């Protein structure tokens, strides 16, 4: 069966992340990806989750507590500042990251991710990622401002040197209403 977008995003990460890795949820939102990452890296690994909205931080911490998951640190800051929040020994084990872009469902639709901070964070993460580490971007672009972010990101990833990075595009090209799609970047060396 062809996997849906969120299922495939998790599938890609579960294939590349190993137990004990450090991973980043760049946009915690309601915490779905954080919980998934927390279970995937296991008790020796650690998740660093970021969001700029307090509501998202509260939801994500609640989700983790309900599932009794203790290997995650949830940070109320932009993902572009990730470097200031992750200890060096954890950073050397950085195995993956997910960016679920757009706005927080059920919340203020004007608080959206934007290409400037997304690309800043991606550049930093790519430079610290382990060999074969993976960044997965789930790109929602139907909202106001979403199209611009999509175009900037497509341009940015298309220029990444193929010697060092594999870049994957995964999406359903016959779906109506601007469906989300995935960009995944794997560090080869
Ligand atoms: C589509 S939602 C994420 C959904 C989430 N992954 C989940 O599983 O529920 C996008 C989130 O990105 C957050 N966001 C926007 N700009 C951000 C930034 N610069 N740094 C971190 N989070 C940001 C928004 O507040 C929003 O909660």
Short mmCIF file of C-alpha atoms and ligand atoms in Angstrom, two decimals:
data_model
loop_
_atom_site.label_atom_id
_atom_site.label_comp_id
_atom_site.label_asym_id
_atom_site.label_seq_id
_atom_site.Cartn_x
_atom_site.Cartn_y
_atom_site.Cartn_z
CA UNK A 1 0.00 0.00 0.00
CA UNK A 2 1.15 3.56 -0.67
CA UNK A 3 1.64 5.26 2.66
CA UNK A 4 -0.09 8.59 3.47
CA UNK A 5 2.06 11.64 4.12
CA UNK A 6 2.33 11.46 7.92
CA UNK A 7 2.73 7.69 7.93
CA UNK A 8 5.49 7.92 5.34
CA UNK A 9 7.24 10.73 7.25
CA UNK A 10 7.38 8.49 10.33
CA UNK A 11 8.35 5.48 8.24
CA UNK A 12 11.37 7.32 6.80
CA UNK A 13 12.51 8.41 10.25
CA UNK A 14 12.01 4.99 11.81
CA UNK A 15 14.23 3.49 9.07
CA UNK A 16 17.06 5.94 9.70
CA UNK A 17 16.96 6.65 13.45
CA UNK A 18 18.62 4.20 15.82
CA UNK A 19 18.05 3.76 19.57
CA UNK A 20 20.14 6.22 21.57
CA UNK A 21 20.05 8.93 18.87
CA UNK A 22 19.36 12.57 19.53
CA UNK A 23 16.48 13.86 17.39
CA UNK A 24 14.71 17.17 16.88
CA UNK A 25 11.02 17.89 16.53
CA UNK A 26 11.35 21.37 15.05
CA UNK A 27 7.61 22.14 15.33
CA UNK A 28 5.98 20.35 18.28
CA UNK A 29 2.40 21.58 17.75
CA UNK A 30 0.13 19.05 19.44
CA UNK A 31 3.01 16.66 20.09
CA UNK A 32 2.21 13.82 17.69
CA UNK A 33 5.67 13.75 16.16
CA UNK A 34 7.37 14.30 19.52
CA UNK A 35 5.67 11.23 20.99
CA UNK A 36 6.60 9.17 17.94
CA UNK A 37 10.25 10.29 18.11
CA UNK A 38 10.42 9.69 21.85
CA UNK A 39 9.30 6.08 21.40
CA UNK A 40 11.65 5.59 18.44
CA UNK A 41 14.89 6.74 20.11
CA UNK A 42 14.18 4.77 23.30
CA UNK A 43 15.34 5.46 26.83
CA UNK A 44 18.97 6.10 25.83
CA UNK A 45 18.03 8.64 23.18
CA UNK A 46 16.63 12.12 23.56
CA UNK A 47 14.14 14.36 21.73
CA UNK A 48 14.46 18.13 21.65
CA UNK A 49 11.14 19.68 20.69
CA UNK A 50 10.65 23.33 19.73
CA UNK A 51 7.65 25.59 19.29
CA UNK A 52 7.09 29.33 19.50
CA UNK A 53 3.52 28.99 20.88
CA UNK A 54 2.95 28.34 24.56
CA UNK A 55 -0.18 26.34 23.78
CA UNK A 56 1.89 23.89 21.73
CA UNK A 57 4.46 23.54 24.51
CA UNK A 58 1.72 22.76 27.05
CA UNK A 59 -0.02 20.24 24.74
CA UNK A 60 3.21 18.45 23.94
CA UNK A 61 4.36 18.23 27.56
CA UNK A 62 0.89 16.90 28.50
CA UNK A 63 1.03 14.26 25.77
CA UNK A 64 4.44 13.07 26.90
CA UNK A 65 3.37 12.97 30.55
CA UNK A 66 0.23 10.97 29.72
CA UNK A 67 2.37 8.43 27.87
CA UNK A 68 4.98 8.47 30.68
CA UNK A 69 7.73 9.40 28.24
CA UNK A 70 10.64 11.14 29.95
CA UNK A 71 13.31 11.31 27.24
CA UNK A 72 12.17 14.62 25.71
CA UNK A 73 12.94 18.26 26.42
CA UNK A 74 10.33 20.70 25.14
CA UNK A 75 11.61 24.20 24.48
CA UNK A 76 9.61 27.40 24.02
CA UNK A 77 11.82 28.94 21.35
CA UNK A 78 12.28 29.04 17.59
CA UNK A 79 13.86 26.00 15.97
CA UNK A 80 16.43 28.39 14.47
CA UNK A 81 17.93 28.66 17.98
CA UNK A 82 18.23 24.89 18.47
CA UNK A 83 22.00 25.04 18.85
CA UNK A 84 21.68 26.97 22.14
CA UNK A 85 19.55 24.25 23.74
CA UNK A 86 21.28 20.96 22.93
CA UNK A 87 24.35 19.88 24.92
CA UNK A 88 27.41 19.07 22.81
CA UNK A 89 27.52 15.37 23.76
CA UNK A 90 23.91 15.00 22.58
CA UNK A 91 24.55 16.99 19.40
CA UNK A 92 27.24 14.53 18.28
CA UNK A 93 24.52 11.86 18.19
CA UNK A 94 22.06 13.86 16.07
CA UNK A 95 20.31 11.28 13.89
CA UNK A 96 17.24 13.07 12.57
CA UNK A 97 14.73 15.88 12.61
CA UNK A 98 11.19 16.56 11.53
CA UNK A 99 9.62 19.87 10.50
CA UNK A 100 5.84 19.74 10.25
CA UNK A 101 5.22 23.11 8.61
CA UNK A 102 2.25 25.45 8.50
CA UNK A 103 -0.01 26.46 11.40
CA UNK A 104 -1.12 24.66 14.55
CA UNK A 105 -4.45 22.92 13.80
CA UNK A 106 -7.28 24.41 15.87
CA UNK A 107 -5.24 27.51 16.66
CA UNK A 108 -4.28 30.93 15.28
CA UNK A 109 -3.82 30.43 11.52
CA UNK A 110 -1.63 33.52 11.25
CA UNK A 111 1.15 31.98 13.37
CA UNK A 112 2.91 30.03 10.65
CA UNK A 113 6.36 28.67 9.96
CA UNK A 114 8.40 30.72 7.50
CA UNK A 115 11.22 29.86 5.13
CA UNK A 116 13.83 32.13 6.77
CA UNK A 117 13.83 30.38 10.16
CA UNK A 118 13.11 26.98 8.62
CA UNK A 119 16.16 27.21 6.34
CA UNK A 120 18.36 28.62 9.12
CA UNK A 121 17.44 25.67 11.33
CA UNK A 122 17.88 23.17 8.48
CA UNK A 123 21.35 24.47 7.65
CA UNK A 124 22.44 24.11 11.28
CA UNK A 125 20.91 20.66 11.60
CA UNK A 126 22.48 19.45 8.34
CA UNK A 127 25.92 20.51 9.52
CA UNK A 128 25.56 18.51 12.78
CA UNK A 129 23.68 15.49 11.44
CA UNK A 130 25.41 12.07 11.62
CA UNK A 131 26.21 10.19 8.41
CA UNK A 132 22.92 8.82 6.98
CA UNK A 133 20.94 11.11 9.31
CA UNK A 134 17.68 12.43 7.92
CA UNK A 135 15.61 15.62 7.95
CA UNK A 136 11.96 15.20 7.03
CA UNK A 137 9.89 18.23 6.07
CA UNK A 138 6.12 17.85 5.88
CA UNK A 139 5.04 20.83 3.81
CA UNK A 140 1.51 22.16 4.17
CA UNK A 141 1.12 25.11 1.82
CA UNK A 142 -2.61 25.73 1.30
CA UNK A 143 -2.73 28.61 3.83
CA UNK A 144 -1.76 32.27 3.31
CA UNK A 145 2.05 32.46 3.22
CA UNK A 146 2.39 28.72 2.66
CA UNK A 147 3.09 28.97 -1.04
CA UNK A 148 6.05 31.29 -0.50
CA UNK A 149 7.58 28.96 2.09
CA UNK A 150 7.07 25.99 -0.25
CA UNK A 151 8.80 27.73 -3.18
CA UNK A 152 11.77 28.87 -1.07
CA UNK A 153 12.26 25.40 0.39
CA UNK A 154 12.03 23.65 -2.97
CA UNK A 155 14.63 26.06 -4.32
CA UNK A 156 16.91 25.56 -1.29
CA UNK A 157 16.85 21.76 -1.32
CA UNK A 158 17.22 21.51 -5.09
CA UNK A 159 20.60 23.27 -4.76
CA UNK A 160 22.00 20.87 -2.12
CA UNK A 161 25.05 19.08 -3.53
CA UNK A 162 24.13 15.53 -4.52
CA UNK A 163 27.60 14.36 -3.50
CA UNK A 164 26.65 14.98 0.10
CA UNK A 165 22.85 14.79 0.21
CA UNK A 166 20.04 12.68 -1.18
CA UNK A 167 16.88 14.78 -1.57
CA UNK A 168 13.53 13.03 -1.89
CA UNK A 169 10.15 14.51 -2.94
CA UNK A 170 7.09 12.42 -2.01
CA UNK A 171 3.53 13.55 -2.70
CA UNK A 172 0.19 12.74 -4.27
CA UNK A 173 0.13 14.71 -7.50
CA UNK A 174 -3.53 14.03 -8.38
CA UNK A 175 -5.03 15.25 -5.07
CA UNK A 176 -7.13 18.42 -4.94
CA UNK A 177 -6.78 21.41 -2.57
CA UNK A 178 -3.02 21.77 -2.33
CA UNK A 179 -2.20 18.55 -0.47
CA UNK A 180 0.85 18.41 1.80
CA UNK A 181 4.00 16.71 0.56
CA UNK A 182 7.31 15.52 1.95
CA UNK A 183 10.86 16.64 1.31
CA UNK A 184 13.44 14.41 2.94
CA UNK A 185 17.17 15.07 3.01
CA UNK A 186 19.63 12.35 3.90
CA UNK A 187 23.24 13.23 4.69
CA UNK A 188 25.49 10.85 2.76
CA UNK A 189 28.89 11.75 4.25
C1 LIG B 1 1.71 22.14 11.60
S1 LIG B 1 2.07 22.60 13.26
C2 LIG B 1 2.99 21.24 13.87
C3 LIG B 1 2.18 20.00 14.14
C4 LIG B 1 2.87 19.02 15.05
N1 LIG B 1 4.08 18.46 14.50
C5 LIG B 1 1.97 17.91 15.58
O1 LIG B 1 2.37 16.75 15.56
O2 LIG B 1 0.89 18.23 16.06
C6 LIG B 1 3.31 23.86 13.05
C7 LIG B 1 3.84 24.40 14.37
O3 LIG B 1 5.02 25.16 14.09
C8 LIG B 1 5.13 26.16 15.08
N2 LIG B 1 6.14 27.15 14.65
C9 LIG B 1 6.00 28.20 13.81
N3 LIG B 1 7.19 28.85 13.66
C10 LIG B 1 8.09 28.19 14.45
C11 LIG B 1 9.48 28.38 14.74
N4 LIG B 1 10.18 29.37 14.16
N5 LIG B 1 10.08 27.52 15.59
C12 LIG B 1 9.38 26.48 16.17
N6 LIG B 1 8.06 26.27 15.93
C13 LIG B 1 7.42 27.11 15.08
C14 LIG B 1 3.71 26.67 15.21
O4 LIG B 1 3.52 27.35 16.44
C15 LIG B 1 2.91 25.35 15.12
O5 LIG B 1 2.61 24.84 16.38
#
